[in-house]
Structures are given as C-alpha cells and as structure tokens.
Short mmCIF file of C-alpha atoms in Angstrom, two decimals:
data_model
loop_
_atom_site.label_atom_id
_atom_site.label_comp_id
_atom_site.label_asym_id
_atom_site.label_seq_id
_atom_site.Cartn_x
_atom_site.Cartn_y
_atom_site.Cartn_z
CA MET A 12 232.96 221.39 222.05
CA ASP A 13 230.17 223.69 224.85
CA TYR A 14 228.95 225.63 221.57
CA PHE A 15 229.10 224.95 217.38
CA PRO A 16 230.58 227.74 216.14
CA PHE A 17 228.66 229.84 213.05
CA PHE A 18 229.27 232.90 211.14
CA PHE A 19 224.88 234.56 210.79
CA ASP A 20 224.67 236.08 207.94
CA LEU A 21 222.08 239.13 208.86
CA ARG A 22 222.34 241.13 205.82
CA GLN A 23 218.57 242.08 205.40
CA GLN A 24 217.56 240.10 208.12
CA PRO A 25 215.01 240.88 210.76
CA VAL A 26 216.75 241.14 214.38
CA LEU A 27 214.24 241.73 218.14
CA VAL A 28 215.84 243.20 220.12
CA VAL A 29 214.57 243.30 223.70
CA GLY A 30 215.70 246.30 225.81
CA GLY A 31 216.83 250.34 225.65
CA GLY A 32 219.52 250.67 227.36
CA GLN A 33 223.18 250.51 227.22
CA ILE A 34 223.76 246.80 227.35
CA ALA A 35 220.97 246.88 223.91
CA LEU A 36 223.27 249.98 222.32
CA ARG A 37 226.24 248.12 222.59
CA LYS A 38 224.69 245.08 220.78
CA VAL A 39 222.56 247.07 218.24
CA ARG A 40 226.06 248.50 217.28
CA LEU A 41 227.37 245.34 216.40
CA LEU A 42 223.85 244.28 214.56
CA VAL A 43 223.68 246.81 212.15
CA GLN A 44 227.31 246.67 211.61
CA ALA A 45 226.16 243.28 210.00
CA GLY A 46 223.27 244.70 208.03
CA ALA A 47 220.60 243.72 210.30
CA ILE A 48 217.32 244.98 210.36
CA VAL A 49 216.60 246.10 213.97
CA ARG A 50 213.17 246.33 215.70
CA LEU A 51 213.62 247.46 219.03
CA ILE A 52 211.04 246.87 221.86
CA SER A 53 211.60 248.52 224.63
CA PRO A 54 209.13 251.35 227.01
CA GLU A 55 212.20 253.68 226.88
CA CYS A 56 215.52 254.24 224.55
CA LEU A 57 218.06 255.91 224.70
CA ALA A 58 218.47 258.90 222.30
CA GLU A 59 221.51 257.40 220.61
CA LEU A 60 220.24 253.86 220.47
CA GLU A 61 216.56 255.28 219.02
CA GLN A 62 218.61 256.97 215.86
CA LEU A 63 221.31 254.14 215.16
CA VAL A 64 217.86 252.25 214.92
CA SER A 65 216.40 254.81 212.85
CA THR A 66 219.15 255.89 210.46
CA ASN A 67 219.95 251.63 209.88
CA ARG A 68 216.22 250.99 208.53
CA GLY A 69 214.95 249.77 211.76
CA ILE A 70 212.62 250.80 214.52
CA TRP A 71 211.37 251.27 218.10
CA GLN A 72 208.16 250.07 219.29
CA LYS A 73 207.95 252.09 222.58
CA LYS A 74 205.83 249.14 224.60
CA ALA A 75 206.70 246.03 227.03
CA PHE A 76 207.59 242.82 225.51
CA ALA A 77 204.96 240.85 224.36
CA PRO A 78 205.17 236.72 222.94
CA ALA A 79 203.45 238.47 219.78
CA ASP A 80 206.66 240.45 218.96
CA LEU A 81 209.16 237.16 217.85
CA GLU A 82 206.66 236.74 215.05
CA ALA A 83 208.82 237.56 211.87
CA CYS A 84 212.43 237.37 213.12
CA CYS A 85 215.41 234.99 212.14
CA LEU A 86 217.06 236.29 215.70
CA VAL A 87 216.21 237.70 219.27
CA VAL A 88 218.51 239.39 221.58
CA CYS A 89 216.92 240.13 225.33
CA ALA A 90 219.08 243.39 226.78
CA THR A 91 217.17 244.29 229.63
CA ASP A 92 218.07 244.15 233.03
CA ASN A 93 214.93 242.36 233.88
CA ALA A 94 215.90 239.22 235.52
CA ALA A 95 211.56 238.06 234.57
CA VAL A 96 211.55 239.32 231.39
CA ASN A 97 214.59 237.61 230.56
CA LYS A 98 213.98 234.12 231.31
CA GLN A 99 210.44 234.38 229.80
CA VAL A 100 212.14 235.77 225.90
CA SER A 101 214.38 232.14 226.54
CA ALA A 102 211.80 230.19 227.07
CA LEU A 103 209.71 231.58 224.26
CA CYS A 104 212.71 231.38 222.05
CA LYS A 105 213.66 228.44 222.99
CA ALA A 106 209.93 226.41 222.58
CA ARG A 107 210.26 228.06 218.60
CA TYR A 108 213.72 226.55 218.28
CA LEU A 109 214.18 230.45 217.34
CA PRO A 110 218.20 231.64 218.21
CA VAL A 111 218.37 233.91 221.56
CA ASN A 112 220.80 236.16 222.74
CA VAL A 113 220.32 236.95 226.65
CA VAL A 114 223.27 239.39 227.31
CA ASP A 115 226.10 238.64 230.25
CA ASN A 116 223.67 234.95 231.18
CA PRO A 117 224.85 232.50 228.89
CA ASP A 118 222.03 229.73 231.22
CA LEU A 119 218.56 231.31 229.00
CA CYS A 120 220.98 231.92 225.82
CA SER A 121 220.65 229.40 222.41
CA ILE A 122 223.86 231.17 220.84
CA ILE A 123 226.18 233.32 222.65
CA THR A 124 228.15 236.85 221.14
CA PRO A 125 231.59 236.27 220.90
CA ALA A 126 234.58 238.60 220.98
CA ILE A 127 235.10 239.75 217.96
CA ILE A 128 238.31 240.70 215.49
CA ASP A 129 237.18 242.20 212.65
CA ARG A 130 239.21 242.98 209.17
CA SER A 131 236.57 242.09 206.76
CA PRO A 132 235.82 239.61 204.85
CA ILE A 133 238.21 238.31 207.10
CA LEU A 134 236.77 237.71 210.96
CA VAL A 135 238.08 236.13 213.85
CA ALA A 136 235.44 235.17 216.60
CA ILE A 137 236.94 234.10 220.15
CA SER A 138 234.82 232.14 223.27
CA SER A 139 235.00 231.19 226.52
CA ALA A 140 231.63 229.88 226.22
CA GLY A 141 230.86 232.54 229.04
CA ALA A 142 233.31 231.05 231.42
CA ALA A 143 235.67 233.55 231.83
CA PRO A 144 234.97 236.94 228.96
CA VAL A 145 238.03 238.87 230.07
CA LEU A 146 240.02 236.04 229.01
CA ALA A 147 238.35 235.88 225.51
CA ARG A 148 238.97 239.61 225.43
CA LYS A 149 242.90 239.47 226.66
CA LEU A 150 243.26 236.82 223.76
CA LYS A 151 241.68 239.18 221.35
CA GLN A 152 243.67 242.08 222.23
CA GLN A 153 246.53 239.21 221.44
CA LEU A 154 245.51 237.99 218.44
CA GLU A 155 244.86 242.06 217.72
CA THR A 156 248.42 242.36 216.75
CA LEU A 157 248.90 239.88 214.20
CA LEU A 158 246.57 241.21 212.24
CA PRO A 159 247.49 244.30 210.09
CA GLU A 160 244.20 246.67 209.50
CA GLN A 161 244.84 245.83 205.98
CA TYR A 162 244.28 242.55 206.27
CA GLY A 163 240.69 242.88 204.87
CA LYS A 164 242.08 244.00 201.52
CA PHE A 165 244.56 241.58 201.00
CA ALA A 166 241.36 238.85 201.58
CA THR A 167 239.34 240.94 199.23
CA PHE A 168 241.99 240.55 196.47
CA CYS A 169 241.87 236.72 196.80
CA GLY A 170 238.33 236.26 197.04
CA ASN A 171 238.37 238.10 193.65
CA LEU A 172 241.07 235.93 191.75
CA ARG A 173 239.18 232.39 192.52
CA ASP A 174 237.93 232.12 189.41
CA LYS A 175 240.35 232.70 187.53
CA VAL A 176 242.07 230.16 189.40
CA LYS A 177 239.37 227.76 189.48
CA ARG A 178 239.19 228.07 185.76
CA ALA A 179 243.12 228.30 185.17
CA LEU A 180 244.13 225.28 187.57
CA PRO A 181 243.16 221.70 188.38
CA GLU A 182 241.34 221.21 191.96
CA ASN A 183 244.58 219.35 192.89
CA GLN A 184 247.19 222.13 191.82
CA ARG A 185 245.08 225.09 193.50
CA ARG A 186 245.90 224.89 197.01
CA TYR A 187 249.45 224.50 196.26
CA PHE A 188 249.21 227.52 194.32
CA TRP A 189 247.06 229.34 197.22
CA GLU A 190 249.86 229.23 199.27
CA LYS A 191 252.50 229.98 197.03
CA LEU A 192 250.92 233.17 196.45
CA ILE A 193 249.71 234.09 200.33
CA ALA A 194 253.81 233.12 201.52
CA GLY A 195 255.11 235.52 198.73
CA PRO A 196 255.70 239.51 197.70
CA VAL A 197 251.60 239.71 196.85
CA GLU A 198 250.26 240.80 200.09
CA ASN A 199 253.01 243.81 200.41
CA LEU A 200 252.01 244.94 196.79
CA VAL A 201 248.46 244.62 197.84
CA TYR A 202 249.23 247.16 200.80
CA GLN A 203 251.69 249.20 198.73
CA GLU A 204 248.70 249.64 195.91
CA LYS A 205 250.60 247.97 193.56
CA GLU A 206 247.57 246.14 192.55
CA ASP A 207 249.38 245.80 188.66
CA ALA A 208 252.04 244.32 189.88
CA ALA A 209 250.41 241.84 192.06
CA HIS A 210 248.04 240.34 189.34
CA GLU A 211 251.28 241.00 187.17
CA TRP A 212 252.89 237.78 189.53
CA VAL A 213 249.55 235.71 189.27
CA THR A 214 249.55 235.52 186.31
CA THR A 215 253.34 234.57 185.91
CA ASN A 216 252.89 232.21 188.33
CA LEU A 217 249.21 230.40 187.04
CA ASN A 218 251.16 229.95 183.90
CA VAL A 219 254.17 228.12 185.45
CA ALA A 220 251.43 226.51 187.64
CA GLN A 221 249.98 225.21 184.47
CA GLN A 222 252.79 223.98 182.46
CA SER A 223 253.95 221.97 185.65
CA PRO A 224 251.68 219.90 186.88
CA ALA A 225 251.89 219.24 191.11
CA LEU A 226 254.35 216.58 192.14
CA GLY A 227 252.91 214.88 195.17
CA GLU A 228 254.86 214.49 198.56
CA VAL A 229 254.99 212.23 201.66
CA TYR A 230 255.44 213.57 204.98
CA LEU A 231 256.30 210.37 207.33
CA VAL A 232 254.88 212.48 210.81
CA GLY A 233 255.57 210.86 214.56
CA ALA A 234 252.53 211.99 216.36
CA GLY A 235 254.50 211.25 219.71
CA PRO A 236 252.42 208.51 222.56
CA GLY A 237 249.31 210.28 222.57
CA ALA A 238 249.21 214.15 224.52
CA PRO A 239 248.57 216.20 221.59
CA ASP A 240 250.62 219.12 223.07
CA LEU A 241 253.74 216.62 222.20
CA LEU A 242 253.50 217.28 219.03
CA THR A 243 256.42 219.11 217.14
CA LEU A 244 255.83 222.44 216.15
CA ARG A 245 256.25 220.78 212.30
CA ALA A 246 254.30 218.35 212.41
CA LEU A 247 251.17 220.78 213.48
CA GLN A 248 252.71 222.92 210.29
CA LEU A 249 252.61 219.40 207.73
CA MET A 250 248.72 218.42 209.13
CA GLN A 251 247.81 221.63 209.01
CA GLN A 252 248.86 221.17 204.83
CA ALA A 253 248.47 217.26 203.87
CA ASP A 254 245.26 216.53 201.49
CA VAL A 255 245.45 213.03 202.91
CA VAL A 256 246.00 211.41 206.21
CA LEU A 257 247.23 207.67 206.72
CA TYR A 258 246.62 207.01 210.34
CA ASP A 259 247.30 204.40 212.99
CA ARG A 260 245.77 203.08 215.88
CA LEU A 261 247.92 204.39 218.06
CA VAL A 262 247.26 208.17 216.73
CA SER A 263 244.39 209.59 219.56
CA ASP A 264 241.47 211.75 218.32
CA PRO A 265 242.76 214.90 220.69
CA ILE A 266 246.03 214.22 217.57
CA MET A 267 243.87 213.93 214.91
CA GLU A 268 241.53 217.13 215.73
CA ARG A 269 244.60 219.16 215.08
CA VAL A 270 244.78 217.63 211.52
CA ARG A 271 243.20 219.88 208.60
CA ARG A 272 239.80 219.54 208.94
CA ASP A 273 238.58 218.96 205.03
CA ALA A 274 242.35 216.42 204.97
CA ASP A 275 240.88 212.97 203.39
CA ARG A 276 241.61 210.41 206.60
CA VAL A 277 242.58 206.38 206.01
CA TYR A 278 242.60 204.63 209.10
CA VAL A 279 245.48 201.63 208.76
CA GLY A 280 245.44 201.19 211.92
CA LYS A 281 246.95 197.71 213.19
CA ARG A 282 246.51 195.33 216.01
CA ARG A 283 247.66 191.99 217.16
CA ALA A 284 246.48 189.46 214.16
CA GLU A 285 244.53 192.34 213.34
CA HIS A 286 245.81 194.43 210.04
CA ALA A 287 243.33 196.87 208.44
CA VAL A 288 245.57 197.47 205.65
CA GLU A 289 248.70 195.25 204.92
CA GLN A 290 251.81 197.00 205.18
CA ALA A 291 252.82 196.66 201.98
CA ASP A 292 249.47 198.30 200.77
CA ILE A 293 250.16 201.04 203.08
CA ASN A 294 253.57 201.54 201.01
CA GLN A 295 251.65 201.31 197.62
CA MET A 296 249.06 203.69 199.10
CA LEU A 297 251.71 206.04 200.04
CA VAL A 298 253.10 205.93 196.46
CA ASP A 299 250.18 206.08 194.20
CA LEU A 300 248.19 208.94 196.94
CA ALA A 301 251.53 211.08 195.89
CA LYS A 302 251.93 210.70 191.90
CA GLU A 303 248.04 212.31 191.84
CA GLY A 304 249.77 214.96 192.79
CA LYS A 305 248.79 214.67 196.54
CA ARG A 306 250.54 215.74 200.03
CA VAL A 307 250.43 212.70 201.62
CA LEU A 308 250.61 212.64 205.85
CA ARG A 309 251.30 209.91 207.13
CA LEU A 310 250.38 210.13 210.75
CA LYS A 311 252.47 207.50 213.22
CA GLY A 312 252.01 206.90 217.12
CA GLY A 313 255.54 207.75 218.59
CA ASP A 314 258.28 208.14 216.44
CA PRO A 315 258.24 206.56 212.80
CA PHE A 316 261.83 205.20 212.93
CA ILE A 317 261.34 203.48 216.28
CA PHE A 318 259.53 200.32 215.62
CA GLY A 319 256.55 202.26 213.42
CA ARG A 320 258.25 200.73 209.80
CA GLY A 321 259.24 204.11 208.64
CA GLY A 322 262.26 202.79 207.10
CA GLU A 323 260.10 200.08 204.61
CA GLU A 324 257.59 202.91 203.71
CA ILE A 325 260.51 205.20 202.72
CA GLU A 326 262.27 202.45 200.99
CA LEU A 327 260.16 202.45 197.99
CA LEU A 328 259.20 206.42 198.11
CA THR A 329 262.81 206.80 196.80
CA ALA A 330 262.58 203.67 194.43
CA ASN A 331 259.30 205.62 192.61
CA ASN A 332 261.22 208.89 193.29
CA ILE A 333 258.30 210.69 195.52
CA PRO A 334 259.88 213.52 197.13
CA PHE A 335 259.60 213.05 201.20
CA GLU A 336 260.25 214.45 204.58
CA VAL A 337 260.53 212.50 207.87
CA VAL A 338 259.53 214.18 211.67
CA PRO A 339 260.54 212.53 214.17
CA GLY A 340 258.36 212.20 216.92
CA ILE A 341 258.56 211.93 220.84
CA THR A 342 259.06 207.87 220.94
CA ALA A 343 256.61 206.12 223.63
CA ALA A 344 259.95 205.95 225.61
CA SER A 345 260.66 209.22 225.90
CA GLY A 346 257.65 210.30 227.04
CA CYS A 347 255.43 207.94 228.82
CA ALA A 348 258.62 207.06 231.15
CA ALA A 349 258.82 210.77 231.99
CA TYR A 350 254.88 211.43 232.49
CA ALA A 351 255.74 208.07 234.98
CA GLY A 352 258.55 209.81 237.10
CA ILE A 353 260.72 207.22 235.70
CA PRO A 354 264.56 208.09 234.69
CA LEU A 355 265.80 206.16 231.41
CA THR A 356 269.44 206.63 232.63
CA HIS A 357 270.50 207.68 236.32
CA ARG A 358 274.10 207.57 237.47
CA ASP A 359 273.35 204.97 240.17
CA HIS A 360 270.93 202.83 238.13
CA ALA A 361 271.56 203.12 234.41
CA GLN A 362 274.47 204.22 231.95
CA SER A 363 272.66 202.66 228.61
CA VAL A 364 268.83 201.63 227.94
CA ARG A 365 267.94 199.55 225.17
CA PHE A 366 264.24 199.43 222.69
CA ILE A 367 263.00 196.14 221.76
CA THR A 368 259.89 195.08 220.50
CA GLY A 369 257.84 193.13 222.67
CA HIS A 370 255.85 191.48 219.71
CA LEU A 371 256.94 187.86 219.65
CA LYS A 372 255.44 185.99 217.70
CA ALA A 373 257.92 182.84 216.25
CA ASP A 374 260.88 186.02 215.99
CA ALA A 375 260.65 185.33 220.17
CA THR A 376 263.66 183.40 219.48
CA ASN A 377 265.75 186.51 217.87
CA ILE A 378 266.13 188.98 220.73
CA ARG A 379 269.75 187.89 222.60
CA TRP A 380 268.25 187.84 226.33
CA PRO A 381 271.93 187.19 227.75
CA GLU A 382 272.74 191.00 226.82
CA LEU A 383 270.05 192.28 228.44
CA VAL A 384 270.51 190.99 231.92
CA ALA A 385 272.49 193.38 232.88
CA ASP A 386 272.02 195.20 236.29
CA ASP A 387 273.26 199.14 234.58
CA GLN A 388 270.93 199.17 231.76
CA THR A 389 267.36 200.00 231.83
CA LEU A 390 265.32 197.76 229.30
CA VAL A 391 262.53 199.10 227.67
CA PHE A 392 259.61 196.82 225.75
CA TYR A 393 257.25 198.09 223.42
CA MET A 394 254.04 196.05 222.68
CA SER A 395 254.79 193.45 225.36
CA LEU A 396 251.65 193.27 226.74
CA GLN A 397 250.48 190.01 225.73
CA GLY A 398 254.50 188.43 225.69
CA LEU A 399 254.31 189.98 229.13
CA PRO A 400 254.49 186.50 230.95
CA ALA A 401 257.16 184.93 228.45
CA ILE A 402 259.70 188.34 228.63
CA CYS A 403 259.45 188.44 232.27
CA GLU A 404 260.54 184.08 232.42
CA ALA A 405 263.30 184.59 229.89
CA LEU A 406 265.07 187.13 231.36
CA ILE A 407 264.88 185.51 234.54
CA LYS A 408 265.93 182.78 232.79
CA HIS A 409 269.23 184.09 231.74
CA GLY A 410 269.99 185.55 235.20
CA LYS A 411 268.28 188.29 235.61
CA ALA A 412 267.12 188.18 239.49
CA ALA A 413 263.23 187.96 240.05
CA SER A 414 263.65 190.80 242.67
CA THR A 415 264.26 193.75 239.30
CA PRO A 416 261.48 196.13 239.22
CA ALA A 417 259.65 196.60 236.81
CA ALA A 418 256.86 198.80 235.08
CA LEU A 419 253.51 198.85 232.78
CA ILE A 420 252.25 201.94 231.90
CA GLU A 421 249.18 201.94 230.08
CA LYS A 422 248.14 204.65 228.09
CA GLY A 423 251.09 206.93 228.53
CA THR A 424 250.41 210.46 228.22
CA THR A 425 246.95 210.61 227.99
CA PRO A 426 244.60 211.92 230.64
CA ASP A 427 244.05 208.24 231.26
CA GLN A 428 246.92 206.90 231.58
CA LYS A 429 248.18 204.32 234.57
CA THR A 430 251.32 202.91 235.92
CA TYR A 431 251.69 199.47 237.76
CA THR A 432 255.21 198.90 239.59
CA GLY A 433 256.08 195.60 240.71
CA THR A 434 259.06 192.92 239.83
CA LEU A 435 260.54 190.82 236.85
CA GLU A 436 258.38 188.37 239.12
CA SER A 437 254.91 189.87 239.82
CA LEU A 438 254.10 192.14 237.41
CA PRO A 439 252.34 189.51 234.89
CA GLN A 440 249.85 188.06 237.85
CA ILE A 441 249.56 192.05 238.45
CA ALA A 442 248.43 192.59 234.85
CA ARG A 443 246.26 189.80 235.18
CA GLN A 444 244.62 191.19 237.81
CA GLU A 445 244.46 194.96 236.77
CA SER A 446 243.16 193.86 233.18
CA ILE A 447 245.57 196.24 231.41
CA GLN A 448 244.67 197.20 228.03
CA ALA A 449 247.18 198.71 225.67
CA PRO A 450 248.70 199.91 224.21
CA THR A 451 251.48 199.48 226.95
CA LEU A 452 255.24 199.97 227.85
CA LEU A 453 257.47 197.52 229.68
CA ILE A 454 259.93 198.98 231.47
CA ILE A 455 262.29 197.17 233.56
CA GLY A 456 265.49 198.10 235.25
CA GLY A 457 266.93 199.72 238.60
CA VAL A 458 265.16 203.32 237.43
CA VAL A 459 261.76 202.15 237.69
CA ALA A 460 262.38 202.07 241.93
CA LEU A 461 262.45 205.60 241.81
CA GLN A 462 259.11 206.02 240.15
CA PRO A 463 256.97 206.62 243.47
CA GLU A 464 259.43 209.71 244.44
CA LEU A 465 259.24 211.46 241.15
CA GLN A 466 255.84 210.80 239.84
CA TRP A 467 255.10 213.92 238.15
CA TYR A 468 252.72 213.26 236.18
CA LYS A 469 250.41 211.99 239.34
CA ARG A 470 250.80 215.23 241.42
CA HIS A 471 250.46 217.67 238.64
CA ASN A 472 247.57 216.09 237.02
#
C-alpha cells in the first residue's frame, strides 16, 4: 500500500492554496465543495477563481508565497508552474508535518488527490498513487455507471435509521437486518419517493427481527493453494460477510486481506507436531460461536474436503443443528500442478490420479503401497516433505522404478513458488541440498517429465 487512504473533513477548516491559474481553479472547486475556507496566495489570479474564493468566504492575497503563510492552516495545496516554489512549499510543509499536495508532482506530496465519485454521503476515491492517473480515471468511469445518481439519497435514508435500529436490535442482529434492508425493496421505494412504504417495511422487519433472534451459521470455505486470484466468487462473498474467521496456517496473507476488515480473526493453524488449537477444540468453537448468533468463516487452505478435516467439522455442526455451507476450493494438487506445468493426467502417461496424505507417522503401514506402483497413474502426496525419503523408499521397495520422474513444488501458486524435479531415487537428496521448506506438494509419475516443456508459471512470472 503506497498511500493510506483517509477522508478529510474540511468543513469550516482553513486551507492554503498557492497559485492562481487553471490548476488552482480545479483544486479550489473541489475544496469549496467539501466546505473548506480557502486562503489563496498568488501574485496573479483568474477572475473566475477570485470570485469562487470570495463567494465561499475565502480570501485572495495578491502576493508571492512566504513561509509565514503556512500559519493557521490544516492543509496546503500548491498549484503553480514554478518548480522552485513547489519544492519550497513541499519542504516547508513536510518539515512541519503539515499535509501538502503539490499538483501533478507525487514526489513532492505527502497526500494526493484521488479520482472521486461523489454520491454524497457515499464517496468513492480511486488512486494509482500517482503512477497512472489515466487508468484511475478509466476505473472511475466504469464505476460511475454502476452507482445510481440517487445512491446518496438511499444512503441518507439508511443513516437516518441507525439510531432506531440500534435501539431495537442487539449488536449481533443489526448486520443481518442491514443486509436484508439493502438487498430488499427499500432502495427502489426511496428512489420512487415512496418513503412511507419504505418506513413501513423497516418497522415490519424490525418487529420480525426482535421476535426471532438471529441464528448463527458456519461457512467452510476452501481458500485454494495460496494465490488470491484463485479464490472462488462465493468464497469472496462469504469472506466479506463473516463476523468471525478461523483460519489455517496455509491461508496466505494476501488471501486474509480479502476478509472483512472488522471481522474477528482466530488463528487455528497446525504444523507437524505443533497444533495452535486441537481439532476437537476447533470443532466445538464453530458450534459455540454459531450459537452466539455469529456467522463463522472456517477458512482452509486448498479444499475443505481434501485432507482438510472438513467432514469432521460438519459432523458436529449437524449434531448441533447449526446451519452450514461448504464452498469448495482449488485443491493444492490442481493449483500447484497447473502453475508448475505438470498435467495430472495425460493420454500418454496417466489415466488416473491418486491423492495421498504424506503425513505418515504411526499409520504409515495403512498405505497400500502395491496399489501405487502402476505406471499409468499420477501420485500426489500432500504434507509429504518430512516423509519424502520414506515415501520414495517404500515405492521403490514395492516395485516402482527408481527412475520414475518426481517433483516437489514449494509454496505453489505464490510469487515464491519453486519447482524441483528429479526421480524417486534423487529427489530426497535434492530436497536436502536445497533446504526446501513447507508447504510442499509431491507429484510422482510420467507426467512430471513434461514439466520443462510446459512450465507456464515460470515463463509468465
């Protein structure tokens, strides 16, 4: 994030503008719309600008800029074509920690002016951090078509209801009510100036909400293998809707940035032999939070039902009559293999795929190794880094050729992805030499031999 976005309340606030030409005129128009009281400093001034300032309780001082002019103002806008003046104003303001915008010169700014969509009290601000203003304007044009001109009127209607809703409903029910209101007929009723009907809808639904306490629900959502652009649309919708998020170690930071910002976040990640929260406790936490009336997002790396223990979680939810929804995610096998250029099936190499947990521990003997040695299948081992030597040794022992191609994909689908290829015989040594770190995915089979030719991710990233 190059800039932290703020909305600046300038009503009745003194703002200094240095410059008297067309650029200053454009900025002053915005400032007076925001209620600022403008003091203009410039030896010369356009007649239109002088009139705009004076009719909005501002003043034009016909003189050159001096450091003393920075007294008694909360914001400075420098809009001159004099490079020396621009640098002087910028340096003096920054030395005083006074916000300054030097028009069309981001390097001299401590704040910048975004492209604005005004549906007051709704405001949308778009910035390219000064890198591509034309692109920001294009995005503004696209968003303009999506927001009705009367959107501000509807926002004002909602704002006038806030105290009423706050008095009527406890905190955990208000968000449900607001979402129902926004999705319902009230918006169109307001646009059609049928506010009596809109208020009738509000009263009726507030009464219903008071008589029927909100029942919480749980969403088991697959976050995919790591790249945020591999999230499903439904996953993004629920990530913005949840009140509480329980998330795993494999859920990447860029994905967590898509979660609703005011949602409570609970880390329940697990590493080998190191569990932040035991699975039974996670299951019970989902039930307890839902019974409090909260919408709980259980966010898992990959897919909830592929080595994600989602089945165990919904068993307890079902036993407690908790409503739930399961949203599949792109599992690591699909995502990592695709980014590495390894097709999981191929007419010439593999007609089937097996997903196997590589977290062997004491149940290693439960893996039916003889079933895994056929050459016409691809083997995908999850959580396999620690058990890699044992996996390769067991497959060779049960008849799979030591020369069988194999690959380890580290941090798949992320900018840090690395793919290491070798054979069943050589891959454990490669892993030791390269100090490979989890998370990793192990792929074994003839399809791995296609990787050098098909590695899309390396060519395009």
